[in-house]
Coordinates of C-alpha atoms in Angstrom, one line a residue:
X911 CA 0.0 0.0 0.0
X912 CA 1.8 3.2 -0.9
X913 CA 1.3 6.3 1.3
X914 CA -1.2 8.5 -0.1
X915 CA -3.6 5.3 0.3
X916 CA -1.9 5.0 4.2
X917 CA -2.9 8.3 4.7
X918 CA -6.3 8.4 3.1
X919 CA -7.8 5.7 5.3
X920 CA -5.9 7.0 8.4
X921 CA -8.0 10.3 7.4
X922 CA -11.3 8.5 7.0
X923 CA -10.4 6.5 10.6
X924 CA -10.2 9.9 12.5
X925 CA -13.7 11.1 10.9
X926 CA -15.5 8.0 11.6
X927 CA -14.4 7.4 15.0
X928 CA -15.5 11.2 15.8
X929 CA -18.5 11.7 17.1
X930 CA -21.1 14.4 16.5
X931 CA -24.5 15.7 18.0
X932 CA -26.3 18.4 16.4
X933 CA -28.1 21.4 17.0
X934 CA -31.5 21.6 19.1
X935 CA -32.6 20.5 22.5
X936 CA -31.4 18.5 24.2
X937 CA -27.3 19.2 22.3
X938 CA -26.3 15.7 23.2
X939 CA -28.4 13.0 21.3
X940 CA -26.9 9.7 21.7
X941 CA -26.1 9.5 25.9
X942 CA -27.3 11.7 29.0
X943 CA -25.9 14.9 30.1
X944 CA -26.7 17.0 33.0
X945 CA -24.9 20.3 34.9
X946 CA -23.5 21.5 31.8
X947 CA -20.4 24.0 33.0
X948 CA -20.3 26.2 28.8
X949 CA -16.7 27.8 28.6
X950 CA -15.2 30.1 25.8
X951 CA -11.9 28.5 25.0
X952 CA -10.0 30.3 21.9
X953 CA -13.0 30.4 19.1
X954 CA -14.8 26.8 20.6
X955 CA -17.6 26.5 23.1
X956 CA -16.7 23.4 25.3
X957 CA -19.2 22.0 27.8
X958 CA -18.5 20.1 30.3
X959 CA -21.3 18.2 31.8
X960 CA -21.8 15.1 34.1
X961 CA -22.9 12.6 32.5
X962 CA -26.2 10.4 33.8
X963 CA -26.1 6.7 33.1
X964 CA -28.8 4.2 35.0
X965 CA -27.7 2.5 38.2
X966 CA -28.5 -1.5 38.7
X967 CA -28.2 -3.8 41.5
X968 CA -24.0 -3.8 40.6
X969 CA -23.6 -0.4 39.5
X970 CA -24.7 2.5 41.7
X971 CA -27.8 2.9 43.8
X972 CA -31.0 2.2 42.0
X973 CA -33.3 5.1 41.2
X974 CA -31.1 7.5 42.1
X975 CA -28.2 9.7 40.2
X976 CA -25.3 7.3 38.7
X977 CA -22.3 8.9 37.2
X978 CA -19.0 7.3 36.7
X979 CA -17.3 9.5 34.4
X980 CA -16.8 12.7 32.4
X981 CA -16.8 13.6 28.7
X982 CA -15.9 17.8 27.0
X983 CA -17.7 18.3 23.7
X984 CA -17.1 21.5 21.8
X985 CA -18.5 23.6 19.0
X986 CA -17.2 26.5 16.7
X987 CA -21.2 27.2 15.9
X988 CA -23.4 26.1 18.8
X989 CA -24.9 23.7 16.1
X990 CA -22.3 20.7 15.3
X991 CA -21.3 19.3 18.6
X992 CA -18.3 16.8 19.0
X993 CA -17.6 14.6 21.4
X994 CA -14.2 14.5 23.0
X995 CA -14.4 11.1 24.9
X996 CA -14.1 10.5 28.6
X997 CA -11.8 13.0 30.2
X998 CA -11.9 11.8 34.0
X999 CA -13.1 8.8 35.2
X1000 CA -13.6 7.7 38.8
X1001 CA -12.0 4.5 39.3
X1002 CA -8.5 6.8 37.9
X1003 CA -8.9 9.5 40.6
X1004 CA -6.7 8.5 43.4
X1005 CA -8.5 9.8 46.4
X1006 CA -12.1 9.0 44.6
X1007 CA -14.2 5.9 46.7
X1008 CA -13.9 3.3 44.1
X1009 CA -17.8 2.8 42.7
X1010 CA -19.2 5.3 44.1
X1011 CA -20.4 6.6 41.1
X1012 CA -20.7 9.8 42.6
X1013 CA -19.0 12.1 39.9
X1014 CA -21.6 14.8 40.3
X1015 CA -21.4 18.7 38.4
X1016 CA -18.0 19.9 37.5
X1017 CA -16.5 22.8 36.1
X1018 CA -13.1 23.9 33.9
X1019 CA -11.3 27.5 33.8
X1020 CA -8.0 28.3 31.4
X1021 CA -5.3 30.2 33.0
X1022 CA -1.6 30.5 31.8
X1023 CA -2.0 28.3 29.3
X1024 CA -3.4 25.1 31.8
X1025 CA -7.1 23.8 32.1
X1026 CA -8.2 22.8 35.6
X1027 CA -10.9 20.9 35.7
X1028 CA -12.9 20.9 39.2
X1029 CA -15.1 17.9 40.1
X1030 CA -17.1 16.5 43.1
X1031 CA -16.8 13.2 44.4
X1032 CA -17.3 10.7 47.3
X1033 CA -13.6 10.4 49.2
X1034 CA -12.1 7.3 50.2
X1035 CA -12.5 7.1 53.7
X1036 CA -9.1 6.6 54.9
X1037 CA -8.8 10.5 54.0
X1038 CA -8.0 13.0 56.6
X1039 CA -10.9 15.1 55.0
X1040 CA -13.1 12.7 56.7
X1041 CA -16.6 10.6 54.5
X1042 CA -18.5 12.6 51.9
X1043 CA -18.2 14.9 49.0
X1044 CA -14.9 17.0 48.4
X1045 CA -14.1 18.3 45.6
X1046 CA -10.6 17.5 43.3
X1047 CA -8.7 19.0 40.0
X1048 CA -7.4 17.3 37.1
X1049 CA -4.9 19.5 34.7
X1050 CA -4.6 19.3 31.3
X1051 CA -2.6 21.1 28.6
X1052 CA -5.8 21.9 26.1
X1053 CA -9.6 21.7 26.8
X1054 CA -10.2 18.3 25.2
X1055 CA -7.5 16.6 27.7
X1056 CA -5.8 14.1 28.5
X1057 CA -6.6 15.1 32.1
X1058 CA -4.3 14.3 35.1
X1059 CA -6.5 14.3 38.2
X1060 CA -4.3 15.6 41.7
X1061 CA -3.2 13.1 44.4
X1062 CA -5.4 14.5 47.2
X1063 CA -8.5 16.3 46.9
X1064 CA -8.5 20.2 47.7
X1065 CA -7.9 20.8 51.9
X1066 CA -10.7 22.8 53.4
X1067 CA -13.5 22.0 50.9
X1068 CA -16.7 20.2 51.7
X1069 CA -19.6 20.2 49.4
X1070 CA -20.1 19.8 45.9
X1071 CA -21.1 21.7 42.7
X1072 CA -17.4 23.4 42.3
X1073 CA -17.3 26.5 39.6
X1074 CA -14.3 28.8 39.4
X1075 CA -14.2 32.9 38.2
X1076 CA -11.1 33.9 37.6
X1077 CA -11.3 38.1 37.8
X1078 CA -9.9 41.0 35.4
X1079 CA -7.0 41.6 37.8
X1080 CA -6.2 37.5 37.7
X1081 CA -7.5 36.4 41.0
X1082 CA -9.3 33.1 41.1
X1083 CA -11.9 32.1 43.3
X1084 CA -13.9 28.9 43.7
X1085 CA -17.4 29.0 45.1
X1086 CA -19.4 25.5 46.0
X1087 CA -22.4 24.1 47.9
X1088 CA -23.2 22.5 50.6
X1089 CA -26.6 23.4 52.3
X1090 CA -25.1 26.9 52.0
X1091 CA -23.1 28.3 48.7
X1092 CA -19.2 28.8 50.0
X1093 CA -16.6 31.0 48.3
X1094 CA -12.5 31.2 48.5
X1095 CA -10.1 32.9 46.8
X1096 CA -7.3 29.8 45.1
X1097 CA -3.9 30.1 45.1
X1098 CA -1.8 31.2 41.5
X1099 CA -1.6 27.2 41.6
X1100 CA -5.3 26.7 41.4
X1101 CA -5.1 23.7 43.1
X1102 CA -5.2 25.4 46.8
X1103 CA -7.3 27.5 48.9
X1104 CA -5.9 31.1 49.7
X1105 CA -7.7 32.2 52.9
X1106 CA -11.1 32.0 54.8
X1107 CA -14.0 29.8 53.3
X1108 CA -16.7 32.5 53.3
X1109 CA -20.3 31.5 53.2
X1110 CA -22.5 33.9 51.0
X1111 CA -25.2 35.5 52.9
X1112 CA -28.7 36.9 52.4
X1113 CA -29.3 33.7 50.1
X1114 CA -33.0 31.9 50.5
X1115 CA -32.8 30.2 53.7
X1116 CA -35.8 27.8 52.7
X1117 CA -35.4 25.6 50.2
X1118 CA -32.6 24.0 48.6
X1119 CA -29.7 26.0 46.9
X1120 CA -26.7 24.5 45.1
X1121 CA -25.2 25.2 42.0
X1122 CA -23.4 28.2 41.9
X1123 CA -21.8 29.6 38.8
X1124 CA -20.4 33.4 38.6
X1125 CA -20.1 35.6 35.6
X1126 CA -19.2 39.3 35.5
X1127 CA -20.6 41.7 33.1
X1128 CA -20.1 45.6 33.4
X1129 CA -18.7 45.4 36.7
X1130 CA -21.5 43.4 38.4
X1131 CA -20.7 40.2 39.6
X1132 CA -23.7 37.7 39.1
X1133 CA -24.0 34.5 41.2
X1134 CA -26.2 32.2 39.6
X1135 CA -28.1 29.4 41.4
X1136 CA -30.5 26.4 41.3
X1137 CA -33.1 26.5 44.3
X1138 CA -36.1 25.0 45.2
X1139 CA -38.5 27.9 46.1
X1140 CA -41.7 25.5 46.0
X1141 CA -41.5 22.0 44.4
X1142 CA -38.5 21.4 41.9
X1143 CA -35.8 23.7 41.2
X1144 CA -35.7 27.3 39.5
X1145 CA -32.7 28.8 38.4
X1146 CA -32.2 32.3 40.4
X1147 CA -29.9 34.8 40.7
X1148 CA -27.9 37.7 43.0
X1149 CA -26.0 40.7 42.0
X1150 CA -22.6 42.2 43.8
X1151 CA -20.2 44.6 43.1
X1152 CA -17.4 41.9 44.2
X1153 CA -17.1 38.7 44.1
X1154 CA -16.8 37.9 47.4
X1155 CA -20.3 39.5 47.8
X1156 CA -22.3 40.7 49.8
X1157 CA -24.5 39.3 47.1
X1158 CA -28.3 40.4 46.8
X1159 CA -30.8 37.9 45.8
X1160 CA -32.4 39.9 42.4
X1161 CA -34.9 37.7 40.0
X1162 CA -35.0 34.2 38.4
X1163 CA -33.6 33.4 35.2
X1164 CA -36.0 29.8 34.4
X1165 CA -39.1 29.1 36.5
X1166 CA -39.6 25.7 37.6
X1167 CA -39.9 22.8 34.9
X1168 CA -43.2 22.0 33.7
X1169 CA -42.8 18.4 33.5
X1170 CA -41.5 18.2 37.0
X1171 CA -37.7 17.9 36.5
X1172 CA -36.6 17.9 39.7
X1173 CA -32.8 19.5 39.8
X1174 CA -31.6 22.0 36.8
X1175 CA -28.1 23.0 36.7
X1176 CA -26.8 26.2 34.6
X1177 CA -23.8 28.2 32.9
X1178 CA -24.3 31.2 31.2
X1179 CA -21.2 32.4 28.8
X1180 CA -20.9 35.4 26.0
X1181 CA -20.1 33.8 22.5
X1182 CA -19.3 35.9 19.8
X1183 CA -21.3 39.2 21.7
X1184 CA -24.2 37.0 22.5
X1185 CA -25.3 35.5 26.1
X1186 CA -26.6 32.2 26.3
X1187 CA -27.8 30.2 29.2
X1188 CA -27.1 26.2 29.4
X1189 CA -29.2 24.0 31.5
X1190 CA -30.6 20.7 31.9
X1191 CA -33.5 18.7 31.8
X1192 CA -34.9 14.8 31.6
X1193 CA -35.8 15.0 27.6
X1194 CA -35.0 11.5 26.5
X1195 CA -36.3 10.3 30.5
X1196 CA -39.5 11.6 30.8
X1197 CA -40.6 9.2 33.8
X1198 CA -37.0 8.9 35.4
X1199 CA -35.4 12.9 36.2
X1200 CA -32.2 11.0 37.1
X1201 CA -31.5 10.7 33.7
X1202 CA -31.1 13.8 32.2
X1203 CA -30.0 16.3 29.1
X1204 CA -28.3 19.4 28.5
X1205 CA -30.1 22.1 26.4
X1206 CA -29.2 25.6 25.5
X1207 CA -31.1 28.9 24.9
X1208 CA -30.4 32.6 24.0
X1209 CA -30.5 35.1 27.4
X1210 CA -31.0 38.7 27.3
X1211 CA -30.5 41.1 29.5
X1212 CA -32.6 44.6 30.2
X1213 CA -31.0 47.9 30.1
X1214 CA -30.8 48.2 34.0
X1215 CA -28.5 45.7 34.2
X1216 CA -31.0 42.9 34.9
X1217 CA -31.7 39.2 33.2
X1218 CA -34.8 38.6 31.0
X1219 CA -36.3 35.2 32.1
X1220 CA -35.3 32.3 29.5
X1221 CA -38.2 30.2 28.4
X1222 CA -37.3 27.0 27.5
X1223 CA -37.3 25.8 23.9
X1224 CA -37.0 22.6 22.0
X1225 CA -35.5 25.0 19.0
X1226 CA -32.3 25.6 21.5
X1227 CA -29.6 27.3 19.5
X1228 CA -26.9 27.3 16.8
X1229 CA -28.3 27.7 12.6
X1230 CA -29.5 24.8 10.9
X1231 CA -28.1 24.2 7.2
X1232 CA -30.8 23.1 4.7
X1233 CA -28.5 20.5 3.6
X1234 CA -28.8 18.4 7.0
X1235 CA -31.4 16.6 8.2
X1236 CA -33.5 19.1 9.9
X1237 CA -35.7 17.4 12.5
X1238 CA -38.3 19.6 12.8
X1239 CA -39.9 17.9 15.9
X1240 CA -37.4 20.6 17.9
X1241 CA -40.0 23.0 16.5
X1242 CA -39.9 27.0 17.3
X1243 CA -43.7 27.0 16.7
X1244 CA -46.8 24.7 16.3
X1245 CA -50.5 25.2 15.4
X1246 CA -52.8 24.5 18.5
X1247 CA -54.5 21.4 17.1
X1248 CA -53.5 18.9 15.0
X1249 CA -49.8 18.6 15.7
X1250 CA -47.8 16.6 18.5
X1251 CA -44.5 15.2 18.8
X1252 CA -44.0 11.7 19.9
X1253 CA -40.6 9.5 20.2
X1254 CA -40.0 7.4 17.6
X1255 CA -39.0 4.4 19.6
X1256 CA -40.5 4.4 23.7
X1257 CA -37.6 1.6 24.4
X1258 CA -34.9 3.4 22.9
X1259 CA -35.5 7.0 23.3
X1260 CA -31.9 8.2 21.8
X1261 CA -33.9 7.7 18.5
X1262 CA -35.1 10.8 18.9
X1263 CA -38.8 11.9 18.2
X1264 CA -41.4 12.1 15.2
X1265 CA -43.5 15.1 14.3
X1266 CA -47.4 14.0 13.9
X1267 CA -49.9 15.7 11.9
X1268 CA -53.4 14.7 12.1
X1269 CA -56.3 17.5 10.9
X1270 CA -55.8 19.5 8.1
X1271 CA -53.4 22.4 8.3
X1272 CA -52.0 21.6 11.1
X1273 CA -48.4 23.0 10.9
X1274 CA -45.4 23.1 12.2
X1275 CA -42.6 26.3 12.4
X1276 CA -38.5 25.6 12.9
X1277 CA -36.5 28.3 12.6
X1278 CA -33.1 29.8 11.1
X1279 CA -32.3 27.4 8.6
X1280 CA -29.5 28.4 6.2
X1281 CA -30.1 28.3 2.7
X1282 CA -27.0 30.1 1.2
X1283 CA -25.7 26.6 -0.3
X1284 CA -26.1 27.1 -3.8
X1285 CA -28.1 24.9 -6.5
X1286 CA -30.6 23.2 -4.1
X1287 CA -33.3 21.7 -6.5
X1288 CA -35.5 19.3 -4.3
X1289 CA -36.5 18.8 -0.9
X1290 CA -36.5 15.3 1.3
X1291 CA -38.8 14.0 3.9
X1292 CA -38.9 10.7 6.1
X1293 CA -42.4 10.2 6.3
X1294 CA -45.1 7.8 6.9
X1295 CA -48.9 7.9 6.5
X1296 CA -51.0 4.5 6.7
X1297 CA -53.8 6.6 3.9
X1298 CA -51.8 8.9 2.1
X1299 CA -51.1 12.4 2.7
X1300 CA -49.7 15.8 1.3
X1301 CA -47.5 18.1 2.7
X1302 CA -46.2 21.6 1.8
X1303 CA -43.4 23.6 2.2
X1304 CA -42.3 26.8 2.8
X1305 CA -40.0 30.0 3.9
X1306 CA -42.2 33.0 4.0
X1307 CA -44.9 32.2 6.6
X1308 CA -48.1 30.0 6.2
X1309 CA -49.7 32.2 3.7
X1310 CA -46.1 32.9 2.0
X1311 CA -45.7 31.1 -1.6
X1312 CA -45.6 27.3 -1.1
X1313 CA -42.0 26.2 -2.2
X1314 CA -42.3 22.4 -2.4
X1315 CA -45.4 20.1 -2.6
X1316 CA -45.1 16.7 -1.1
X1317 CA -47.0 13.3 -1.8
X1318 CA -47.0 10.9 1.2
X1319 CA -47.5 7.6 -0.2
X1320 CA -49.8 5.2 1.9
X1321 CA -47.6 3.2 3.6
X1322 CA -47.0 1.6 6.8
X1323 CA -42.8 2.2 6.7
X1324 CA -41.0 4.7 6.8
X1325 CA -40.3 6.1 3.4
X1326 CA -37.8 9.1 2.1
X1327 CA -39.6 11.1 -0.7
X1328 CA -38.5 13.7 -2.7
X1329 CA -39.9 16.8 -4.2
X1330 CA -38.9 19.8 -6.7
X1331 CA -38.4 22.9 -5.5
X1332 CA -40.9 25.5 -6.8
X1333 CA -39.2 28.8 -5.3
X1334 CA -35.8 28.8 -4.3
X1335 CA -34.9 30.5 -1.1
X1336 CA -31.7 32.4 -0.4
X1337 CA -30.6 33.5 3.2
X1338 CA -31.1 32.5 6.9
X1339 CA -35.3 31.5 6.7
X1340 CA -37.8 29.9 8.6
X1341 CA -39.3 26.3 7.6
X1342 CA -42.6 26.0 7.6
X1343 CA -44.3 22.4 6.9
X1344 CA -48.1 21.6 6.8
X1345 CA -50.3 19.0 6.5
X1346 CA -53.0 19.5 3.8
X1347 CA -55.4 16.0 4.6
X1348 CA -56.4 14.9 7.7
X1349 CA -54.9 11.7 7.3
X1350 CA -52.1 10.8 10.0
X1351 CA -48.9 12.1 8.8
X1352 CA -45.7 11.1 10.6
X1353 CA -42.7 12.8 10.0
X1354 CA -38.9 12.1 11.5
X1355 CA -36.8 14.6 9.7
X1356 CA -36.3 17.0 6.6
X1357 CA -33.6 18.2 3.8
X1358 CA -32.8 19.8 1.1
X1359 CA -30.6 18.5 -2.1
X1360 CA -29.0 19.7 -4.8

């Protein structure tokens, strides 16, 4: 074999064994991700999330969180997602209890040049820093790892749910939770405590709080936190002119999940001069909130300084390309009657979910789709109708010029049909499908070809 062949399949190796979740809630589609810590490293967004799996009789404690290890993913465009593999895992952390499977939210910060990553996790008992959670760092050379978790955990630090804020003038400081939210300033070595353990006042008393995560913007310091004002978590939030507070407690950010999620988790970061909030919730688990995902959405913030509440989305973030598979069941809009999303598979969930149609003219919005790719001539569909349906397409609203027209054959598989384009579309749109029967249309995902 000479060595332009060599090379080629080393090249096609390294793309296959990469692997990639797209845009839309939840980001990660093909394992469970919770406490998603978003950082800004270079011109990437990496997250770095726990990451749920489900406990059995040998692994874990049965209907309760189970997490063994960590992965990073990254993004140059909040859409295409890669997954980096597992950066820490616990039976490799020396101080860690061995199956404990208590590797609960972390967090990662750059500074001169080194990534320390933060996590919680049970301790050995034979530690001097006694039984329960402590919190340890593994150091790396570049985002994605290879990770080398510390000897000994950090001294002085109880608790869990570590994030680290490193300010303008260089100083670090690590705040965590246990019952109460804690802050310390770290040594230049990041892997040490530099003076008193403070605990942040004039926080909710009732309730639970946990999950801090700090950000600074104009000069006011905002602690961010998860806390159970009634039933389930909320994500709130306190303002400060220093980090060290005092902090005082100023609005909420999400209200409390609608399904009954029990714990969210959040990071909020500026990307390319926009804010956006990551959080969690149990998409692919609807009956189990152990088992959760990570989602994304766009935050604003009002003139005075103070942060619009987020409502969730399925649409998340990032553009979609017309040229991918466009699953429109992450919808941005959908008509009142007539239209419902279901998974496609109730035993494997991971296969994502189907868009239903089943009255005429029931529709279906998803938005920013990217149609700059020249010379697309006909349009794709994964569909399946037992009688027979049509569908239409199109860019410029429900009454807008219908782009493509689309024949559902009666069948009982699924079936990819294509259709000519009428119009073409130029520019950042929004997709706009409807049913014209009232014959049960299924749909699983959409494109558009050359």
């Amino acid at each position: 074999m000479n060595d332009k062949k060599q090379i080629l399949i080393i090249l096609v190796l390294i793309v296959l064994s990469i692997h990639y979740s797209f845009a839309q809630n939840p980001l990660i589609r093909d394992q469970f991700t919770a406490d998603p810590s978003a950082r800004v490293f270079g011109d990437k967004v990496y997250v770095f999330p726990s990451h749920d799996i489900l406990a059995t009789k040998e692994r874990g404690r049965e209907d309760w969180f189970c997490m063994e290890d960590y992965h990073v993913f990254s993004s140059e465009n909040l859409t295409d997602w890669e997954d980096h593999g597992v950066i820490v895992t616990q039976n490799k952390v020396p101080w860690v209890k061995p199956n404990s499977y208590s590797m609960w939210a972390p967090d990662c910060i750059e500074k001169n040049g080194k990534y320390y990553f933060y996590f919680p996790s049970t301790a050995k008992e034979t530690l001097t820093s006694g039984r329960g959670f402590t919190i340890g760092v593994a150091i790396a050379d570049q985002p994605e790892g290879p990770y080398t978790p510390e000897s000994q955990p950090i001294k002085g630090v109880k608790g869990i749910d570590p994030n680290v804020f490193i300010d303008k003038d260089g100083q670090a400081y690590m705040y965590w939770s246990q019952g109460n939210i804690y802050v310390a300033k770290l040594k230049d070595n990041m892997v040490e405590l530099d003076g008193e353990v403070i605990t942040i006042d004039n926080l909710p008393t009732k309730g639970l709080k946990e999950g801090p995560y700090v950000f600074e913007r104009n000069g006011v310091y905002y602690l961010t936190y998860p806390h159970v004002e009634n039933k389930t978590e909320r994500l709130e939030y306190a303002i400060s002119d220093n980090p060290l507070g005092p902090f005082k407690v100023t609005g909420v950010i999400m209200d409390e999940s609608p399904t009954g999620c029990w714990t969210n988790h959040q990071s909020i970061i500026n990307f390319k001069n926009h804010w956006y909030l990551f959080y969690h919730h149990n998409d692919y688990s609807p009956s189990f909130d152990k088992a959760r995902s990570i989602r994304a959405d766009k935050l604003f913030f009002n003139p005075n300084g103070t942060i619009q509440k987020v409502t969730p989305t399925l649409r998340g973030i990032g553009i979609s390309q017309a040229a991918n598979k466009i699953e429109i069941d992450r919808y941005s809009k959908l008509s009142e009657q007539g239209t419902s999303i279901t998974f496609i598979d109730t035993t494997n969930t991971f296969k994502g979910w189907k868009t239903v149609f089943n009255k005429q003219n029931a529709w279906i919005q998803y938005n920013d789709v990217d149609f700059d790719k020249e010379g697309i001539k006909q349009v794709k569909i994964k569909a399946k109708s037992s009688k027979g349906g049509v569908v239409q397409v199109n860019t410029e609203g429900l009454s807008g010029k219908v782009i493509a027209e689309i024949n559902i054959p009666a069948t009982e598989e699924w079936t990819e049909i294509t259709a000519k384009i009428n119009t073409k579309s130029k520019g950042i749109k929004n997709l706009f499908i409807q049913s014209k029967t009232d014959n049960p249309i299924e749909i699983d995902w959409i494109t558009f070809e050359q």
